[in-house]
PDB file of C-alpha atoms in Angstrom:
ATOM      1  CA  UNK A   1       0.029   0.029  -0.035  1.00  0.00           C
ATOM      2  CA  UNK A   2       1.467   3.389  -0.988  1.00  0.00           C
ATOM      3  CA  UNK A   3       2.084   5.775   1.805  1.00  0.00           C
ATOM      4  CA  UNK A   4       1.141   9.380   2.346  1.00  0.00           C
ATOM      5  CA  UNK A   5       2.618  11.611  -0.309  1.00  0.00           C
ATOM      6  CA  UNK A   6       3.216  15.378  -0.101  1.00  0.00           C
ATOM      7  CA  UNK A   7       4.159  17.855  -2.947  1.00  0.00           C
ATOM      8  CA  UNK A   8       6.172  19.810  -3.234  1.00  0.00           C
ATOM      9  CA  UNK A   9       8.980  18.519  -1.017  1.00  0.00           C
ATOM     10  CA  UNK A  10      10.844  21.886  -0.857  1.00  0.00           C
ATOM     11  CA  UNK A  11       9.601  25.445  -1.431  1.00  0.00           C
ATOM     12  CA  UNK A  12      11.061  28.820  -1.134  1.00  0.00           C
ATOM     13  CA  UNK A  13       8.799  31.844  -0.889  1.00  0.00           C
ATOM     14  CA  UNK A  14       9.117  35.477  -0.152  1.00  0.00           C
ATOM     15  CA  UNK A  15       7.469  37.224   2.708  1.00  0.00           C
ATOM     16  CA  UNK A  16       3.951  38.399   1.856  1.00  0.00           C
ATOM     17  CA  UNK A  17       3.457  35.710  -0.723  1.00  0.00           C
ATOM     18  CA  UNK A  18       1.029  32.824  -0.367  1.00  0.00           C
ATOM     19  CA  UNK A  19       1.663  29.120  -0.803  1.00  0.00           C
ATOM     20  CA  UNK A  20      -0.396  25.939  -1.280  1.00  0.00           C
ATOM     21  CA  UNK A  21       0.789  22.480  -0.169  1.00  0.00           C
ATOM     22  CA  UNK A  22      -0.873  19.318  -1.272  1.00  0.00           C
ATOM     23  CA  UNK A  23      -1.322  15.880   0.354  1.00  0.00           C
ATOM     24  CA  UNK A  24      -2.500  12.567  -0.889  1.00  0.00           C
ATOM     25  CA  UNK A  25      -3.538  10.169   1.992  1.00  0.00           C
ATOM     26  CA  UNK A  26      -3.141   6.386   2.069  1.00  0.00           C
ATOM     27  CA  UNK A  27      -5.695   4.816  -0.079  1.00  0.00           C
ATOM     28  CA  UNK A  28      -9.004   4.243   1.965  1.00  0.00           C
ATOM     29  CA  UNK A  29      -8.014   6.706   4.716  1.00  0.00           C
ATOM     30  CA  UNK A  30     -10.615   9.475   4.939  1.00  0.00           C
ATOM     31  CA  UNK A  31      -8.984  11.697   7.690  1.00  0.00           C
ATOM     32  CA  UNK A  32      -6.180  14.105   6.981  1.00  0.00           C
ATOM     33  CA  UNK A  33      -4.427  16.163   9.535  1.00  0.00           C
ATOM     34  CA  UNK A  34      -1.824  18.813   9.047  1.00  0.00           C
ATOM     35  CA  UNK A  35       0.999  19.705  11.471  1.00  0.00           C
ATOM     36  CA  UNK A  36       3.813  22.296  11.613  1.00  0.00           C
ATOM     37  CA  UNK A  37       7.283  21.276  12.859  1.00  0.00           C
ATOM     38  CA  UNK A  38       9.841  23.849  13.993  1.00  0.00           C
ATOM     39  CA  UNK A  39      13.021  23.347  16.104  1.00  0.00           C
ATOM     40  CA  UNK A  40      11.620  25.629  18.863  1.00  0.00           C
ATOM     41  CA  UNK A  41       8.100  24.475  19.044  1.00  0.00           C
ATOM     42  CA  UNK A  42       8.261  20.894  17.881  1.00  0.00           C
ATOM     43  CA  UNK A  43       5.304  19.384  16.193  1.00  0.00           C
ATOM     44  CA  UNK A  44       1.911  21.500  16.386  1.00  0.00           C
ATOM     45  CA  UNK A  45      -1.470  20.422  15.145  1.00  0.00           C
ATOM     46  CA  UNK A  46      -2.919  22.728  12.558  1.00  0.00           C
ATOM     47  CA  UNK A  47      -6.230  21.143  11.529  1.00  0.00           C
ATOM     48  CA  UNK A  48      -7.932  17.917  10.607  1.00  0.00           C
ATOM     49  CA  UNK A  49     -10.355  17.241   7.645  1.00  0.00           C
ATOM     50  CA  UNK A  50     -12.756  14.253   7.437  1.00  0.00           C
ATOM     51  CA  UNK A  51     -15.035  13.757   4.488  1.00  0.00           C
ATOM     52  CA  UNK A  52     -14.381  17.141   3.091  1.00  0.00           C
ATOM     53  CA  UNK A  53     -15.226  18.916   6.504  1.00  0.00           C
ATOM     54  CA  UNK A  54     -12.871  20.494   8.902  1.00  0.00           C
ATOM     55  CA  UNK A  55     -13.356  18.586  12.081  1.00  0.00           C
ATOM     56  CA  UNK A  56     -10.880  20.280  14.333  1.00  0.00           C
ATOM     57  CA  UNK A  57      -8.513  23.164  14.384  1.00  0.00           C
ATOM     58  CA  UNK A  58      -5.351  24.064  16.304  1.00  0.00           C
ATOM     59  CA  UNK A  59      -4.227  27.354  17.623  1.00  0.00           C
ATOM     60  CA  UNK A  60      -3.053  29.059  14.427  1.00  0.00           C
ATOM     61  CA  UNK A  61      -4.088  32.326  12.916  1.00  0.00           C
ATOM     62  CA  UNK A  62      -6.603  32.522  10.020  1.00  0.00           C
ATOM     63  CA  UNK A  63      -3.795  32.771   7.569  1.00  0.00           C
ATOM     64  CA  UNK A  64      -3.562  29.036   7.691  1.00  0.00           C
ATOM     65  CA  UNK A  65      -6.443  27.326   5.908  1.00  0.00           C
ATOM     66  CA  UNK A  66      -7.209  24.052   4.244  1.00  0.00           C
ATOM     67  CA  UNK A  67      -9.582  21.930   2.350  1.00  0.00           C
ATOM     68  CA  UNK A  68     -10.193  18.387   1.478  1.00  0.00           C
ATOM     69  CA  UNK A  69     -11.552  16.922  -1.792  1.00  0.00           C
ATOM     70  CA  UNK A  70     -13.979  14.038  -2.398  1.00  0.00           C
ATOM     71  CA  UNK A  71     -11.104  11.784  -3.126  1.00  0.00           C
ATOM     72  CA  UNK A  72      -9.728  12.531   0.376  1.00  0.00           C
ATOM     73  CA  UNK A  73      -6.824  14.578  -1.014  1.00  0.00           C
ATOM     74  CA  UNK A  74      -6.062  17.603   0.924  1.00  0.00           C
ATOM     75  CA  UNK A  75      -4.431  21.042   0.418  1.00  0.00           C
ATOM     76  CA  UNK A  76      -3.260  23.644   2.944  1.00  0.00           C
ATOM     77  CA  UNK A  77      -2.823  27.222   2.146  1.00  0.00           C
ATOM     78  CA  UNK A  78      -0.814  29.897   3.903  1.00  0.00           C
ATOM     79  CA  UNK A  79      -1.412  33.559   2.950  1.00  0.00           C
ATOM     80  CA  UNK A  80       0.667  36.578   3.629  1.00  0.00           C
ATOM     81  CA  UNK A  81       3.699  34.515   4.441  1.00  0.00           C
ATOM     82  CA  UNK A  82       5.854  35.611   7.447  1.00  0.00           C
ATOM     83  CA  UNK A  83       9.467  34.636   8.337  1.00  0.00           C
ATOM     84  CA  UNK A  84       8.140  32.578  11.229  1.00  0.00           C
ATOM     85  CA  UNK A  85       6.162  30.385   8.920  1.00  0.00           C
ATOM     86  CA  UNK A  86       9.393  28.627   7.749  1.00  0.00           C
ATOM     87  CA  UNK A  87       9.083  25.104   8.938  1.00  0.00           C
ATOM     88  CA  UNK A  88       8.366  21.484   7.928  1.00  0.00           C
ATOM     89  CA  UNK A  89       4.723  20.912   7.151  1.00  0.00           C
ATOM     90  CA  UNK A  90       3.543  17.476   7.677  1.00  0.00           C
ATOM     91  CA  UNK A  91       0.470  15.720   6.593  1.00  0.00           C
ATOM     92  CA  UNK A  92      -0.926  12.585   8.261  1.00  0.00           C
ATOM     93  CA  UNK A  93      -3.749  10.346   7.388  1.00  0.00           C
ATOM     94  CA  UNK A  94      -5.754   7.783   9.437  1.00  0.00           C
ATOM     95  CA  UNK A  95      -8.636   5.412   8.935  1.00  0.00           C
ATOM     96  CA  UNK A  96     -12.006   5.617  10.617  1.00  0.00           C
ATOM     97  CA  UNK A  97     -13.057   3.407  13.306  1.00  0.00           C
ATOM     98  CA  UNK A  98     -11.134   1.638  16.134  1.00  0.00           C
ATOM     99  CA  UNK A  99      -7.629   2.479  14.925  1.00  0.00           C
ATOM    100  CA  UNK A 100      -6.578   6.135  15.478  1.00  0.00           C
ATOM    101  CA  UNK A 101      -3.030   5.730  14.358  1.00  0.00           C
ATOM    102  CA  UNK A 102      -1.960   8.663  12.168  1.00  0.00           C
ATOM    103  CA  UNK A 103       0.522   8.003   9.259  1.00  0.00           C
ATOM    104  CA  UNK A 104       2.776  10.778   8.238  1.00  0.00           C
ATOM    105  CA  UNK A 105       4.141  11.843   4.922  1.00  0.00           C
ATOM    106  CA  UNK A 106       7.664  13.105   4.282  1.00  0.00           C
ATOM    107  CA  UNK A 107       6.706  16.711   4.641  1.00  0.00           C
ATOM    108  CA  UNK A 108       7.112  19.934   2.744  1.00  0.00           C
ATOM    109  CA  UNK A 109      10.016  22.072   3.805  1.00  0.00           C
ATOM    110  CA  UNK A 110       8.993  25.772   3.372  1.00  0.00           C
ATOM    111  CA  UNK A 111      11.446  28.490   3.678  1.00  0.00           C
ATOM    112  CA  UNK A 112      10.319  32.132   3.824  1.00  0.00           C
ATOM    113  CA  UNK A 113      12.852  34.784   2.953  1.00  0.00           C
TER     114      UNK A 113
ATOM    115  CA  UNK B   1      -4.760  22.135  28.027  1.00  0.00           C
ATOM    116  CA  UNK B   2      -3.117  18.966  27.054  1.00  0.00           C
ATOM    117  CA  UNK B   3       0.579  18.608  27.817  1.00  0.00           C
ATOM    118  CA  UNK B   4       3.366  16.122  26.945  1.00  0.00           C
ATOM    119  CA  UNK B   5       6.888  16.297  28.466  1.00  0.00           C
ATOM    120  CA  UNK B   6       9.598  13.921  27.234  1.00  0.00           C
ATOM    121  CA  UNK B   7      12.886  13.216  29.016  1.00  0.00           C
ATOM    122  CA  UNK B   8      15.685  13.158  28.475  1.00  0.00           C
ATOM    123  CA  UNK B   9      16.017  15.746  25.629  1.00  0.00           C
ATOM    124  CA  UNK B  10      19.080  13.811  24.320  1.00  0.00           C
ATOM    125  CA  UNK B  11      20.574  10.497  25.304  1.00  0.00           C
ATOM    126  CA  UNK B  12      23.801   8.871  24.057  1.00  0.00           C
ATOM    127  CA  UNK B  13      24.305   5.116  24.567  1.00  0.00           C
ATOM    128  CA  UNK B  14      26.898   2.613  23.656  1.00  0.00           C
ATOM    129  CA  UNK B  15      25.672  -0.189  21.272  1.00  0.00           C
ATOM    130  CA  UNK B  16      24.079  -2.826  23.494  1.00  0.00           C
ATOM    131  CA  UNK B  17      23.500  -0.510  26.372  1.00  0.00           C
ATOM    132  CA  UNK B  18      19.803  -0.727  27.250  1.00  0.00           C
ATOM    133  CA  UNK B  19      17.841   2.317  28.534  1.00  0.00           C
ATOM    134  CA  UNK B  20      14.352   3.877  28.792  1.00  0.00           C
ATOM    135  CA  UNK B  21      12.752   7.062  27.439  1.00  0.00           C
ATOM    136  CA  UNK B  22      10.106   8.849  29.548  1.00  0.00           C
ATOM    137  CA  UNK B  23       6.874  10.555  28.335  1.00  0.00           C
ATOM    138  CA  UNK B  24       4.768  12.398  31.007  1.00  0.00           C
ATOM    139  CA  UNK B  25       1.352  13.540  29.991  1.00  0.00           C
ATOM    140  CA  UNK B  26      -1.625  15.603  31.174  1.00  0.00           C
ATOM    141  CA  UNK B  27      -4.878  15.188  29.211  1.00  0.00           C
ATOM    142  CA  UNK B  28      -8.433  15.230  29.897  1.00  0.00           C
ATOM    143  CA  UNK B  29      -9.636  11.845  28.784  1.00  0.00           C
ATOM    144  CA  UNK B  30      -6.974   9.804  27.008  1.00  0.00           C
ATOM    145  CA  UNK B  31      -8.086   8.312  23.798  1.00  0.00           C
ATOM    146  CA  UNK B  32      -4.501   7.155  22.954  1.00  0.00           C
ATOM    147  CA  UNK B  33      -0.846   7.586  23.485  1.00  0.00           C
ATOM    148  CA  UNK B  34       1.398   7.210  20.540  1.00  0.00           C
ATOM    149  CA  UNK B  35       5.048   6.647  19.962  1.00  0.00           C
ATOM    150  CA  UNK B  36       6.782   7.781  16.742  1.00  0.00           C
ATOM    151  CA  UNK B  37      10.288   7.590  15.437  1.00  0.00           C
ATOM    152  CA  UNK B  38      11.632  10.464  13.163  1.00  0.00           C
ATOM    153  CA  UNK B  39      14.820  10.364  11.241  1.00  0.00           C
ATOM    154  CA  UNK B  40      16.363  13.637  10.031  1.00  0.00           C
ATOM    155  CA  UNK B  41      14.568  15.076   7.077  1.00  0.00           C
ATOM    156  CA  UNK B  42      11.682  12.642   7.255  1.00  0.00           C
ATOM    157  CA  UNK B  43       8.126  12.471   8.586  1.00  0.00           C
ATOM    158  CA  UNK B  44       7.492  10.636  11.932  1.00  0.00           C
ATOM    159  CA  UNK B  45       7.152   6.894  11.476  1.00  0.00           C
ATOM    160  CA  UNK B  46       4.396   5.162  13.658  1.00  0.00           C
ATOM    161  CA  UNK B  47       5.701   2.736  16.265  1.00  0.00           C
ATOM    162  CA  UNK B  48       2.965   1.981  18.888  1.00  0.00           C
ATOM    163  CA  UNK B  49      -0.416   3.022  20.082  1.00  0.00           C
ATOM    164  CA  UNK B  50      -1.418   2.481  23.849  1.00  0.00           C
ATOM    165  CA  UNK B  51      -4.930   2.917  25.032  1.00  0.00           C
ATOM    166  CA  UNK B  52      -5.064   2.095  28.762  1.00  0.00           C
ATOM    167  CA  UNK B  53      -2.904   1.976  31.867  1.00  0.00           C
ATOM    168  CA  UNK B  54      -1.106  -1.321  32.214  1.00  0.00           C
ATOM    169  CA  UNK B  55      -0.986  -1.929  28.425  1.00  0.00           C
ATOM    170  CA  UNK B  56       2.373  -2.993  26.910  1.00  0.00           C
ATOM    171  CA  UNK B  57       3.362  -3.294  23.255  1.00  0.00           C
ATOM    172  CA  UNK B  58       6.708  -4.732  21.732  1.00  0.00           C
ATOM    173  CA  UNK B  59       8.439  -4.463  18.445  1.00  0.00           C
ATOM    174  CA  UNK B  60      11.955  -5.861  17.909  1.00  0.00           C
ATOM    175  CA  UNK B  61      14.167  -4.074  20.482  1.00  0.00           C
ATOM    176  CA  UNK B  62      11.415  -1.624  21.560  1.00  0.00           C
ATOM    177  CA  UNK B  63       8.844  -2.023  24.233  1.00  0.00           C
ATOM    178  CA  UNK B  64       6.296   0.619  25.256  1.00  0.00           C
ATOM    179  CA  UNK B  65       4.276   0.757  28.440  1.00  0.00           C
ATOM    180  CA  UNK B  66       1.658   3.050  29.881  1.00  0.00           C
ATOM    181  CA  UNK B  67       0.527   4.237  33.309  1.00  0.00           C
ATOM    182  CA  UNK B  68      -2.022   6.884  34.149  1.00  0.00           C
ATOM    183  CA  UNK B  69       0.440   9.611  34.115  1.00  0.00           C
ATOM    184  CA  UNK B  70       3.343   8.476  31.889  1.00  0.00           C
ATOM    185  CA  UNK B  71       4.669   6.221  29.286  1.00  0.00           C
ATOM    186  CA  UNK B  72       7.994   4.612  28.751  1.00  0.00           C
ATOM    187  CA  UNK B  73       9.855   3.385  25.691  1.00  0.00           C
ATOM    188  CA  UNK B  74      12.271   0.717  26.725  1.00  0.00           C
ATOM    189  CA  UNK B  75      15.157  -0.001  24.238  1.00  0.00           C
ATOM    190  CA  UNK B  76      16.887  -3.182  24.768  1.00  0.00           C
ATOM    191  CA  UNK B  77      20.404  -3.949  23.369  1.00  0.00           C
ATOM    192  CA  UNK B  78      20.152  -0.949  20.957  1.00  0.00           C
ATOM    193  CA  UNK B  79      22.070  -0.840  17.618  1.00  0.00           C
ATOM    194  CA  UNK B  80      23.345   2.171  15.670  1.00  0.00           C
ATOM    195  CA  UNK B  81      20.382   2.021  13.349  1.00  0.00           C
ATOM    196  CA  UNK B  82      18.120   2.817  16.313  1.00  0.00           C
ATOM    197  CA  UNK B  83      19.598   6.334  16.419  1.00  0.00           C
ATOM    198  CA  UNK B  84      16.615   8.729  15.882  1.00  0.00           C
ATOM    199  CA  UNK B  85      14.434  11.207  17.539  1.00  0.00           C
ATOM    200  CA  UNK B  86      11.503   9.457  19.423  1.00  0.00           C
ATOM    201  CA  UNK B  87       8.410  11.378  19.726  1.00  0.00           C
ATOM    202  CA  UNK B  88       5.473  10.770  22.203  1.00  0.00           C
ATOM    203  CA  UNK B  89       1.963  12.121  21.470  1.00  0.00           C
ATOM    204  CA  UNK B  90      -1.503  11.937  23.053  1.00  0.00           C
ATOM    205  CA  UNK B  91      -4.889  12.253  21.666  1.00  0.00           C
ATOM    206  CA  UNK B  92      -7.735  13.437  23.901  1.00  0.00           C
ATOM    207  CA  UNK B  93     -11.116  11.762  23.970  1.00  0.00           C
ATOM    208  CA  UNK B  94     -13.242  14.858  23.992  1.00  0.00           C
ATOM    209  CA  UNK B  95     -15.994  13.525  21.677  1.00  0.00           C
ATOM    210  CA  UNK B  96     -15.092  14.357  17.960  1.00  0.00           C
ATOM    211  CA  UNK B  97     -11.574  13.948  16.784  1.00  0.00           C
ATOM    212  CA  UNK B  98      -8.645  15.922  18.112  1.00  0.00           C
ATOM    213  CA  UNK B  99      -5.348  16.416  16.830  1.00  0.00           C
ATOM    214  CA  UNK B 100      -2.220  14.910  18.410  1.00  0.00           C
ATOM    215  CA  UNK B 101      -0.377  16.776  21.048  1.00  0.00           C
ATOM    216  CA  UNK B 102       3.466  15.979  20.766  1.00  0.00           C
ATOM    217  CA  UNK B 103       6.227  16.217  23.158  1.00  0.00           C
ATOM    218  CA  UNK B 104       9.534  17.743  21.993  1.00  0.00           C
ATOM    219  CA  UNK B 105      11.082  14.371  21.567  1.00  0.00           C
ATOM    220  CA  UNK B 106      14.191  12.529  22.788  1.00  0.00           C
ATOM    221  CA  UNK B 107      17.199  12.517  20.404  1.00  0.00           C
ATOM    222  CA  UNK B 108      18.783   9.186  20.800  1.00  0.00           C
ATOM    223  CA  UNK B 109      22.273   8.396  19.540  1.00  0.00           C
ATOM    224  CA  UNK B 110      23.680   4.936  19.646  1.00  0.00           C
ATOM    225  CA  UNK B 111      27.360   4.675  19.290  1.00  0.00           C
ATOM    226  CA  UNK B 112      28.960   1.483  17.792  1.00  0.00           C
TER     227      UNK B 112
END
């Protein structure tokens, strides 16, 4: 079974720009979660989507948004980029039911200059 | 607010030298506690899920245990390839799904 894939793997953007990251979950998984990982703060939860609906959201400003499509693929968008948005953005997928394990993709490394 | 604290922050062991990593947590209604391994430049790799106090799970040289306040990841006779950052996370059971709350991790180095 193919794992979680994320594109692109690396991005360099300028402050003030916006960026869109993509995530394809494991086949059959309907839940997709997004996380931001930085050296100082570690892994922090951004939001989770299930069946095209945002089910939960972490403590991030409204510049961070996401969506999920009918095929469970998900995108996250960051508008008006700030230097502090430089991070590894990780996507994780999980099935629905008795198992809550989340399986992570390789991440997108975003650098804001 | 859910909190996860991992200790030590870093640990250097000789090959074959067994040890334990600690994960202390505070959460309102634990749905699950998760252990992940992360190698540099990669996403976290799932290791274990523990659901209730007293539960134990094993995989090769790793064994995870859970109490009501903490979890331990025991590493028996580690090898250099076990070097990685080990992350602990909790998921709260407040109805509806919640994201994982992660600790900062333990950076483990196994020297040959």
